[in-house]
CSV table of C-alpha atoms and ligand atoms in Angstrom, one decimal:
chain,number,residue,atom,x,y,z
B,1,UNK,CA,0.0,0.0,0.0
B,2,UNK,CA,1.2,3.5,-0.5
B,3,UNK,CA,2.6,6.0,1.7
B,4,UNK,CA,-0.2,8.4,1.4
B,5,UNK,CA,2.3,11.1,3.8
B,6,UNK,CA,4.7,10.7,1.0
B,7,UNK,CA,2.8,10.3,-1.7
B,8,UNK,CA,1.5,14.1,-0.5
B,9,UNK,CA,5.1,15.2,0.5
B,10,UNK,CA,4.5,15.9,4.1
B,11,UNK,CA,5.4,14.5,7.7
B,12,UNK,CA,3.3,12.5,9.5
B,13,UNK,CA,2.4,14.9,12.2
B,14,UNK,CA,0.9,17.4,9.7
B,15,UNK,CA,-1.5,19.6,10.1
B,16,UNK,CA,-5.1,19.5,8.1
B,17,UNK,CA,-3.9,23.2,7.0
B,18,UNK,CA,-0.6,21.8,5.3
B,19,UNK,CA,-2.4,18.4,3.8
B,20,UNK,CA,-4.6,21.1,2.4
B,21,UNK,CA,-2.2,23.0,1.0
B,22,UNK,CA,0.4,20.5,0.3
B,23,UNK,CA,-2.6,18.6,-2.1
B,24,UNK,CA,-3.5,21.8,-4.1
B,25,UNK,CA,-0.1,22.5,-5.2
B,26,UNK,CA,0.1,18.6,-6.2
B,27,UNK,CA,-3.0,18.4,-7.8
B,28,UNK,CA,-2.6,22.0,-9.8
B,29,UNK,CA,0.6,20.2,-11.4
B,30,UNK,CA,-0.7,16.9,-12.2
B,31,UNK,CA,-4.3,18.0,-13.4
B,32,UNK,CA,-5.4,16.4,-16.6
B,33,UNK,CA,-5.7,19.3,-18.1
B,34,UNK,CA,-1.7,20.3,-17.4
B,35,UNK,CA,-0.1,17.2,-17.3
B,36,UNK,CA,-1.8,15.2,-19.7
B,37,UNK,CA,-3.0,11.6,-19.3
B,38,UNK,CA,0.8,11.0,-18.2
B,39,UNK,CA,0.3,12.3,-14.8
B,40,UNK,CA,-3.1,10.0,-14.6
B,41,UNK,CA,-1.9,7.7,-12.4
B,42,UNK,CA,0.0,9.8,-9.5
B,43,UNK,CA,-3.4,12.2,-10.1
B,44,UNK,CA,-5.4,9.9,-8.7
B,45,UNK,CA,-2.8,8.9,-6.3
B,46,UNK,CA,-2.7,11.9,-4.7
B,47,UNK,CA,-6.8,11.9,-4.8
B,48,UNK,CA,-6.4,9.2,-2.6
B,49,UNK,CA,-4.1,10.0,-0.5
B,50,UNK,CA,-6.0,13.1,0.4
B,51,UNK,CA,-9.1,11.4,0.7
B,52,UNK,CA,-8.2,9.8,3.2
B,53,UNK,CA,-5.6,12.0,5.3
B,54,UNK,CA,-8.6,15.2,5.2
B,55,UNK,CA,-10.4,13.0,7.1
B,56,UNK,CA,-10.1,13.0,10.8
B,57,UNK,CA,-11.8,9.6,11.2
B,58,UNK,CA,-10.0,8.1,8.0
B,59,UNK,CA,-6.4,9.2,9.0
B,60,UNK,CA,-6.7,8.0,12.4
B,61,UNK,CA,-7.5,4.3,10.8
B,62,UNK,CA,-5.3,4.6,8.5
B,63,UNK,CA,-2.2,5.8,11.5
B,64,UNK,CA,-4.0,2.7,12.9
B,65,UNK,CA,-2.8,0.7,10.0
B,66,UNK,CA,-6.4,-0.3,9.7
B,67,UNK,CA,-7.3,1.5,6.5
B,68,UNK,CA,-6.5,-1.3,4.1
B,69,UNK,CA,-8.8,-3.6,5.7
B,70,UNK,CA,-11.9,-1.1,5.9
B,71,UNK,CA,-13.9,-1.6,3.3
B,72,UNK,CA,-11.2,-2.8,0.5
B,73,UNK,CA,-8.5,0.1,0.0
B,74,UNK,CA,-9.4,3.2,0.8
B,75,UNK,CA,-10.4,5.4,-2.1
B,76,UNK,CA,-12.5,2.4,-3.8
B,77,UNK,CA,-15.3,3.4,-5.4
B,78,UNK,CA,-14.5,7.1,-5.4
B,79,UNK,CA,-14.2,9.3,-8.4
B,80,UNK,CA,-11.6,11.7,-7.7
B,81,UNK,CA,-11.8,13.4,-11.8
B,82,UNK,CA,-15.2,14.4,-10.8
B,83,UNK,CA,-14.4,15.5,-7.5
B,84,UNK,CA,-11.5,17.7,-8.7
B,85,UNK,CA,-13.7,18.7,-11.6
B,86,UNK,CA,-16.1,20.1,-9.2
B,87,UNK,CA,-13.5,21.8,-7.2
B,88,UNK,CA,-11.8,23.9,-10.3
B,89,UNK,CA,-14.8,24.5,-11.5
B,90,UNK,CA,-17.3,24.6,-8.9
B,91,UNK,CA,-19.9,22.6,-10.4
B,92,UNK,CA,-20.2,21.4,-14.0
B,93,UNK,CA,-21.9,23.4,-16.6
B,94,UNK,CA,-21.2,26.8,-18.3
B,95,UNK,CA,-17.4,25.6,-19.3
B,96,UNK,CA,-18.1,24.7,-23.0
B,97,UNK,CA,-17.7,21.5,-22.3
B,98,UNK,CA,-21.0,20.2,-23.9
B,99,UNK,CA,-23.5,18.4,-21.9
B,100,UNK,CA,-23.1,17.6,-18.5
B,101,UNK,CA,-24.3,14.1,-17.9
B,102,UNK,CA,-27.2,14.0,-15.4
B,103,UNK,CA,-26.4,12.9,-11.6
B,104,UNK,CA,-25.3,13.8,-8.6
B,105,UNK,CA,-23.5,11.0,-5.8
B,106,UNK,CA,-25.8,10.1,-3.0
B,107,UNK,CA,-25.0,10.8,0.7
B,108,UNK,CA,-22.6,8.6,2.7
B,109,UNK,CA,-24.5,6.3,5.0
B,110,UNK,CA,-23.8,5.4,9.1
B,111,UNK,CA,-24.9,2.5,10.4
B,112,UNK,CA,-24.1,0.7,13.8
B,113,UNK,CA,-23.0,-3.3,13.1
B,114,UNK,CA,-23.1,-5.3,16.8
B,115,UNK,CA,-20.4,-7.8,17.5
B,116,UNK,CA,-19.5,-10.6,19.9
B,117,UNK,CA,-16.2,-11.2,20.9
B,118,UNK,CA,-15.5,-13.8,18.9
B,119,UNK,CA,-16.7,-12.1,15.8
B,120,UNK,CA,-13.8,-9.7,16.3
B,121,UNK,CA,-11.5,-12.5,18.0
B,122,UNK,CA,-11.9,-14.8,14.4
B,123,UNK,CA,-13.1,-12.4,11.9
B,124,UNK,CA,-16.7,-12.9,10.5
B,125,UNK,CA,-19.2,-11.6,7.8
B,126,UNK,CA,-22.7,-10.1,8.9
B,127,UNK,CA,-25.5,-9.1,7.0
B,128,UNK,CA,-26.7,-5.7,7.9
B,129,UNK,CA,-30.2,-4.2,6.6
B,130,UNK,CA,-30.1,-0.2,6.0
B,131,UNK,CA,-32.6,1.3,4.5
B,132,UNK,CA,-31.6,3.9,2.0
B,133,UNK,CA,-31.9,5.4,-0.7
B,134,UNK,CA,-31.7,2.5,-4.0
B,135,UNK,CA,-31.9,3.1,-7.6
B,136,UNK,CA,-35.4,3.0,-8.9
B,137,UNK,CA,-36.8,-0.3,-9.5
B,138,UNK,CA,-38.7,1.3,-12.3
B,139,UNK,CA,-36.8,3.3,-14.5
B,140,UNK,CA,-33.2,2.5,-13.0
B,141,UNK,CA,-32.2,5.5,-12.2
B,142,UNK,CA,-32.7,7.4,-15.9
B,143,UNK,CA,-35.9,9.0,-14.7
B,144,UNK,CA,-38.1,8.8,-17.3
B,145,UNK,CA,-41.5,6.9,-17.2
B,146,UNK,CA,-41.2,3.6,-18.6
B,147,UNK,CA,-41.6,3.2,-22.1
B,148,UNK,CA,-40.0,6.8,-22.3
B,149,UNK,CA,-36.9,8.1,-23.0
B,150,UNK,CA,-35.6,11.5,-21.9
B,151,UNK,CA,-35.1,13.4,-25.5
B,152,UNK,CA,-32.4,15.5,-27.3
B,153,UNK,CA,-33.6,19.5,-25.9
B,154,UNK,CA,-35.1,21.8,-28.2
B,155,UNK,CA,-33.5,24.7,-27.1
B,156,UNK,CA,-29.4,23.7,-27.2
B,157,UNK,CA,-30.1,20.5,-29.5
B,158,UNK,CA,-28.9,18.4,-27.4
B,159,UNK,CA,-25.4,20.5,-26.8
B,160,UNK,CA,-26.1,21.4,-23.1
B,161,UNK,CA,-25.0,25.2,-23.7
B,162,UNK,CA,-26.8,28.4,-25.9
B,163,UNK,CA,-25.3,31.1,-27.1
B,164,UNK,CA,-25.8,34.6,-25.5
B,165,UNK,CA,-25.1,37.4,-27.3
B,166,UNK,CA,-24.9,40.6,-25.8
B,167,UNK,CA,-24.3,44.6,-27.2
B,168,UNK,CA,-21.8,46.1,-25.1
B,169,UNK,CA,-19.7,49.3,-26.0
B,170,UNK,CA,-17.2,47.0,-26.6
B,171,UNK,CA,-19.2,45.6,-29.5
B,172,UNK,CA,-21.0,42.1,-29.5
B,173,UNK,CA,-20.3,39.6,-26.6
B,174,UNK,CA,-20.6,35.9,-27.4
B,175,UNK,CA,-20.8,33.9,-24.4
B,176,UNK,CA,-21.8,30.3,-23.5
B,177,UNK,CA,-23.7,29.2,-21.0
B,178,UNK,CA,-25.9,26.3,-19.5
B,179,UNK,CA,-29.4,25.7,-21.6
B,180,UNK,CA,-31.8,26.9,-19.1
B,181,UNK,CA,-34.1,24.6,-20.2
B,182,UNK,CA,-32.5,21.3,-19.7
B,183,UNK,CA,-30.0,22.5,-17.1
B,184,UNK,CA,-26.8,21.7,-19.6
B,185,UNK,CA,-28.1,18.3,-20.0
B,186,UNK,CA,-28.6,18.2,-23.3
B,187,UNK,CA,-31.7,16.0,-22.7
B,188,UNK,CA,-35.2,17.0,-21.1
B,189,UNK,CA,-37.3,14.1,-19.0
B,190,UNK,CA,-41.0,15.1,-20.3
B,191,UNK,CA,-42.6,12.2,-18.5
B,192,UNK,CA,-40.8,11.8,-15.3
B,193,UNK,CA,-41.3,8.4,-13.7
B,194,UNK,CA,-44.3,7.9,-11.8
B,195,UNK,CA,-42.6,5.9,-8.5
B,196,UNK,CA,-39.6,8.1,-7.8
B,197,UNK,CA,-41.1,11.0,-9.1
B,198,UNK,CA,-38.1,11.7,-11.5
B,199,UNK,CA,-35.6,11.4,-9.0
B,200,UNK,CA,-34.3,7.9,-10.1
B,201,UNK,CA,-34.2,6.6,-6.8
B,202,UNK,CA,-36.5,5.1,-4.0
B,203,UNK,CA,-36.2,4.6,-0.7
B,204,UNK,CA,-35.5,0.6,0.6
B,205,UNK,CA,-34.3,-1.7,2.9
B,206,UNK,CA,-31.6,-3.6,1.2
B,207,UNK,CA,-29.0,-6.4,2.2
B,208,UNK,CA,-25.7,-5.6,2.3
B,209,UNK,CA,-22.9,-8.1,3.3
B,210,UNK,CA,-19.8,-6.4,5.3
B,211,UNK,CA,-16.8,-8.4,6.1
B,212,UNK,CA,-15.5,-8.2,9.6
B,213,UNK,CA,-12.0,-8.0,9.6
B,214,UNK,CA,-10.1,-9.7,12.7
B,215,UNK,CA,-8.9,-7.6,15.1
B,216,UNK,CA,-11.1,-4.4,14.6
B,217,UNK,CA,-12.2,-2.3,17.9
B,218,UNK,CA,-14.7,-0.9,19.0
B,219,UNK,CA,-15.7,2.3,17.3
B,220,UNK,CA,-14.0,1.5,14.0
B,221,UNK,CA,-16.3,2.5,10.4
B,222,UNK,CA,-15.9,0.0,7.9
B,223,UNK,CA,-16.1,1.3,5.0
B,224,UNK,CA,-18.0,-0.4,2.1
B,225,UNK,CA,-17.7,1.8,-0.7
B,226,UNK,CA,-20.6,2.4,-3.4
B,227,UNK,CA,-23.5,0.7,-0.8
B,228,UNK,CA,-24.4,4.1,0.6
B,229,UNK,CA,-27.2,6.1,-0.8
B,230,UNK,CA,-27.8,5.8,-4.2
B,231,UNK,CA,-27.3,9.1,-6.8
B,232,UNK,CA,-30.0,11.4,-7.6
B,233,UNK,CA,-31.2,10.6,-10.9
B,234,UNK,CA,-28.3,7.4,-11.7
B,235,UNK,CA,-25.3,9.7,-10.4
B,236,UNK,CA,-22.9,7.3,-8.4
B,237,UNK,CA,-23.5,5.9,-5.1
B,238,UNK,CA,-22.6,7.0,-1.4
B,239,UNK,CA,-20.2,4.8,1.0
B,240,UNK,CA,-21.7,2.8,3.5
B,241,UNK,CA,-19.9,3.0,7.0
B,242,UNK,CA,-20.6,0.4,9.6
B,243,UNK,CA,-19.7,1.4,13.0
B,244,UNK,CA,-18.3,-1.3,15.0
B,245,UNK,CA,-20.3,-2.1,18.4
B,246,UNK,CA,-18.3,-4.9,20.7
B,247,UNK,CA,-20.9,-6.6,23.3
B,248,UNK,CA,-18.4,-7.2,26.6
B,249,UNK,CA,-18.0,-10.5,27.4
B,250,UNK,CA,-19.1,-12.2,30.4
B,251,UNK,CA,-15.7,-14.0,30.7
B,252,UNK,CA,-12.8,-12.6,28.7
B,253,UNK,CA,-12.0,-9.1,28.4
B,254,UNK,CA,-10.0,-7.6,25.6
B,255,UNK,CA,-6.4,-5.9,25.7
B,256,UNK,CA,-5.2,-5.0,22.4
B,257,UNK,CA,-5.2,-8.5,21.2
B,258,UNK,CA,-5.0,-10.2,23.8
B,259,UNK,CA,-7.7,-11.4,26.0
B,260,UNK,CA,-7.9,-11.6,29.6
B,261,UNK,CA,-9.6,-13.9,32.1
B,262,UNK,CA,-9.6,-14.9,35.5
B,263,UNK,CA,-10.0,-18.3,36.9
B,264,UNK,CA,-10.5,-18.8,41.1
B,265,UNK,CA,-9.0,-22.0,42.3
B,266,UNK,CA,-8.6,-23.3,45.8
B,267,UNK,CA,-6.3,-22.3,48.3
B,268,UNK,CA,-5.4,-26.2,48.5
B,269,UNK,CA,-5.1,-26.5,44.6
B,270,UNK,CA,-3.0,-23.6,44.5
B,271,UNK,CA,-0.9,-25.0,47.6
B,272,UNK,CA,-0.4,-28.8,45.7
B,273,UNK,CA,-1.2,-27.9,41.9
B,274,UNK,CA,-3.7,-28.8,40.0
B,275,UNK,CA,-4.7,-29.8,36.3
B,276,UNK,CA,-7.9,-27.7,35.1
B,277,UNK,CA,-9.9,-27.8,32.2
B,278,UNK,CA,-11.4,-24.4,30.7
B,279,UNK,CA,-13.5,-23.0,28.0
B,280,UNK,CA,-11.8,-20.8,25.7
B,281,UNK,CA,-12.8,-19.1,22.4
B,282,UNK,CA,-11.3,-21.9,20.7
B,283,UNK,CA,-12.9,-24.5,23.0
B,284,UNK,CA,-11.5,-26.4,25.7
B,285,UNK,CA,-7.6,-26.1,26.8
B,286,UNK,CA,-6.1,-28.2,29.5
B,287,UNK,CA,-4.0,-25.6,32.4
B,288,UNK,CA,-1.6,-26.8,34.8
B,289,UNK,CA,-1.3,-25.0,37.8
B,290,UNK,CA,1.9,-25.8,39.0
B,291,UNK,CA,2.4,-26.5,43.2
B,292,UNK,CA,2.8,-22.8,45.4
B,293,UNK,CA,0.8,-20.9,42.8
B,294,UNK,CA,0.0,-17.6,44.0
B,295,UNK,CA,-2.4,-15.1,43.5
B,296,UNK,CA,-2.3,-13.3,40.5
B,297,UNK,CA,0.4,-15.6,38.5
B,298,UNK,CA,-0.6,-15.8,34.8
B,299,UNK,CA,-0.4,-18.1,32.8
B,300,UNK,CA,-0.3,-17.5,28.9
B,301,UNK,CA,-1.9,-19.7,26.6
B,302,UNK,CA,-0.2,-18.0,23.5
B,303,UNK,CA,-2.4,-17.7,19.7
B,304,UNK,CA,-5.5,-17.4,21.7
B,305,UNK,CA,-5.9,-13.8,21.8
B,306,UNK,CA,-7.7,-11.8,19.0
B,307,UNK,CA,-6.9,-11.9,15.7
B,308,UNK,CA,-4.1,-8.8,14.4
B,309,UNK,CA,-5.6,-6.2,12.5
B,310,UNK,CA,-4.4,-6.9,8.9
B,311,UNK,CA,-1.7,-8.7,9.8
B,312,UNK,CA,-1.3,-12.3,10.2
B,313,UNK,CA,-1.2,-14.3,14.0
B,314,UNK,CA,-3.3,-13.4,17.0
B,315,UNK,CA,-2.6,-12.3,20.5
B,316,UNK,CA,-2.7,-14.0,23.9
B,317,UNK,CA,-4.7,-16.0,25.8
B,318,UNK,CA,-3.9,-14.8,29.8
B,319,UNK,CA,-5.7,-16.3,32.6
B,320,UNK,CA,-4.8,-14.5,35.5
B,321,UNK,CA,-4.9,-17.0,39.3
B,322,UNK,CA,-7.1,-15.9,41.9
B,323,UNK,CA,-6.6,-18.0,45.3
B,324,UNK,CA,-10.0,-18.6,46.9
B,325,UNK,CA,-8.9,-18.5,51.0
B,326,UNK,CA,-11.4,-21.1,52.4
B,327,UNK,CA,-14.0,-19.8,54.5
B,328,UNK,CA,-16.9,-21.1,57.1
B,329,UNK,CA,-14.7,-23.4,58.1
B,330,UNK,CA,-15.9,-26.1,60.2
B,331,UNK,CA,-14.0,-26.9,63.7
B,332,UNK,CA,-12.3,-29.7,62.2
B,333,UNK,CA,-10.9,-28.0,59.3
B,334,UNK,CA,-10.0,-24.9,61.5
B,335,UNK,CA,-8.0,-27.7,63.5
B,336,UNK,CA,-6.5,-29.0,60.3
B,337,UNK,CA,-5.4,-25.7,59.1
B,338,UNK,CA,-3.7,-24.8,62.8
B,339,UNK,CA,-1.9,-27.9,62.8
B,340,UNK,CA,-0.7,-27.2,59.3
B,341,UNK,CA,0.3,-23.6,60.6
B,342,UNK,CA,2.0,-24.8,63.3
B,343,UNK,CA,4.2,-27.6,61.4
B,344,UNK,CA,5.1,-24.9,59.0
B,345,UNK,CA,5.8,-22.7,61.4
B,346,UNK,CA,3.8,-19.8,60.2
B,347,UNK,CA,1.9,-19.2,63.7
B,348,UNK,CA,5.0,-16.8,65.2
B,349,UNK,CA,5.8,-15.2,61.5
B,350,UNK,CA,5.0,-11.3,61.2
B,351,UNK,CA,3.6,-10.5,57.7
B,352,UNK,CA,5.6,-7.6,56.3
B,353,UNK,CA,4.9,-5.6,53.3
B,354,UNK,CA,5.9,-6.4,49.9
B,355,UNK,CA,9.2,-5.2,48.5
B,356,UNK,CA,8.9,-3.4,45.0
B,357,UNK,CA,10.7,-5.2,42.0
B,358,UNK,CA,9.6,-8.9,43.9
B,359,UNK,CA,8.7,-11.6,41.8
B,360,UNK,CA,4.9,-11.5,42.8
B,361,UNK,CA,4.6,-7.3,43.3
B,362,UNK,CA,5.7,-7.0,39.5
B,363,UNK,CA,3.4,-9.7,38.4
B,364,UNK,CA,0.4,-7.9,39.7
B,365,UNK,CA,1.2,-5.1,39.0
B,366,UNK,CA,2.2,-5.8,34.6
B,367,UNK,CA,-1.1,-8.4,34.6
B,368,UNK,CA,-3.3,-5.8,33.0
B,369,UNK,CA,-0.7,-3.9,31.5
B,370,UNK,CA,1.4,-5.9,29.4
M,1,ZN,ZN1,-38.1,5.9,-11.3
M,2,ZN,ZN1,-31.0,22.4,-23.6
């Protein structure tokens, strides 16, 4: 994938102001009209690039790396000759050009997706159900009635500009501009279809599939380019951005990519070691708690964590120990546990407080950190 800092010629800790400024002189040079079809290529390269780094959101995935993954590439779909078009020019028409084809791009579209854990953990595909704006079952977006066509205008024949001649003290002034009457189209709709009412596009709840990429976090958009909003009378479509909602878990928490649990074992387990068997995302995994475990030892149960963001492997698996210190104990087992005390010797010993930098202080400390 490219740079898109260095395919703009600018650090990474721009500002929007020098992005800004930094594309305009870039895409004054390489502009079809100056460079030629040579300078196609980097053109829409830069289009890209600035696409994407103008856009808080967008630059902040793609910092994130995450970018490539949303939604196939960023600047798929998008039509960076028309949007440049429309920033030289503000707006087609009245440049001579001839006619303007009809069609404007529909709106960009936000909905929320809701995940599981292990729809992010593994990766998955969900079928989400927006309703938008579609093209017109009827006419397809061309906005005539059926059985109609739009036809060549009367006033331009069909060239999308008139003449306007005007008596100045200079002399006679030629100038071009839009046909008033078909709005530079070239074409008039005379019967404009009956179920969008000309607009080429009805409102609907469609199906759209959206790929869940691995790894993805809360709040991410995943962009799926051209399933937005359709055009107003068969212009292109809007994106579609689906915002990433992660239900918690009730037993794993997520750390990057790893995950986190905790399991509670008995003090006499943790004293003489134990074999345990637990559930994890990827089913069930045999631990074994070794003899003198303490509280808050980890164990790692490595490749079990989430999946990397596009990049290959996953994270960890850590299950952080809990001792469970026994309690209503009966008189026996309070006789038990004294006698035990008193072989080890642990009835005269003072507890004192930890010293930093110990093996078990650092442990608890780094178990939600690392
Ligand atoms: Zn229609
Ligand atoms: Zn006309």
């Amino acid at each position: 994938m490219a740079d898109y800092y260095e395919t703009l010629g600018v650090s990474r800790d721009a500002s929007g102001e020098e992005i800004k400024k930094a594309y305009r002189k870039l895409a004054r040079k390489l502009h079809p009209d100056v460079a030629g079809p040579d300078g196609a290529e980097q053109f829409k390269a830069v289009n890209e690039a600035y696409d994407v780094l103008s856009n808080e959101e967008q630059r902040r995935l793609y910092d994130m790396g995450g970018t490539d993954a949303l939604g196939g590439g960023a600047g798929a779909g998008f039509s960076p000759f028309q949007d440049i078009f429309e920033t030289f020019f503000g707006g087609m028409g009245g440049t001579g050009r001839g006619p303007v084809p009809r069609g404007r791009r529909g709106q960009d579209a936000l909905v929320n997706i809701d995940l599981d854990l292990a729809d992010v953990v593994f990766g998955t595909t969900k079928t989400l159900s927006p309703t938008l704006a579609v093209e017109c079952p009827t006419c397809h977006g061309n906005c005539a009635a059926p059985g109609t066509e739009p036809i060549t205008c009367n006033e331009c024949q069909g060239s999308g500009t008139v003449q306007r001649v005007t008596n100045s003290i200079l002399g006679r002034m030629v100038s071009q501009t839009p046909c008033p009457t078909c709005h530079g189209h070239g074409t008039v709709i005379v019967t404009p279809c009956g179920e969008c009412s000309g607009e080429g596009r009805v409102r609907a709840t469609k199906k759209v599939s959206v790929a869940i990429p691995a790894g993805v976090e809360n709040g991410m958009r995943i962009r799926l380019a051209g399933q937005g909003d359709a055009g107003i009378e068969g212009g292109p479509a809007g994106d579609l951005f689906a915002e990433v909602h992660i239900h918690p878990h009730p037993i794993f928490q997520r750390h990057g990519n790893d995950l986190l649990g905790e399991l509670q074992i008995p003090m006499t387990s943790a004293a003489l070691g134990t074999h345990v068997e637990i559930e994890t995302l990827d089913g069930m995994r045999s631990l074994e708690i070794p003899a003198g475990t303490n509280s808050g030892f980890v164990l790692t149960l490595s490749g079990l964590g989430a999946g990397r963001l596009n990049r290959p492997g996953r994270g960890d698996l850590k299950i952080s120990i809990a001792v469970q210190t026994p309690t209503k104990l009966d008189e026996e087992q309070r006789e038990l546990l004294r006698q035990l005390a008193l072989l080890r010797g642990e009835e005269q010993q003072t507890p004192t407080l930890t010293e930093q930098g110990s093996s078990f202080f650092s442990k608890l400390r780094d178990k939600f950190t690392k």
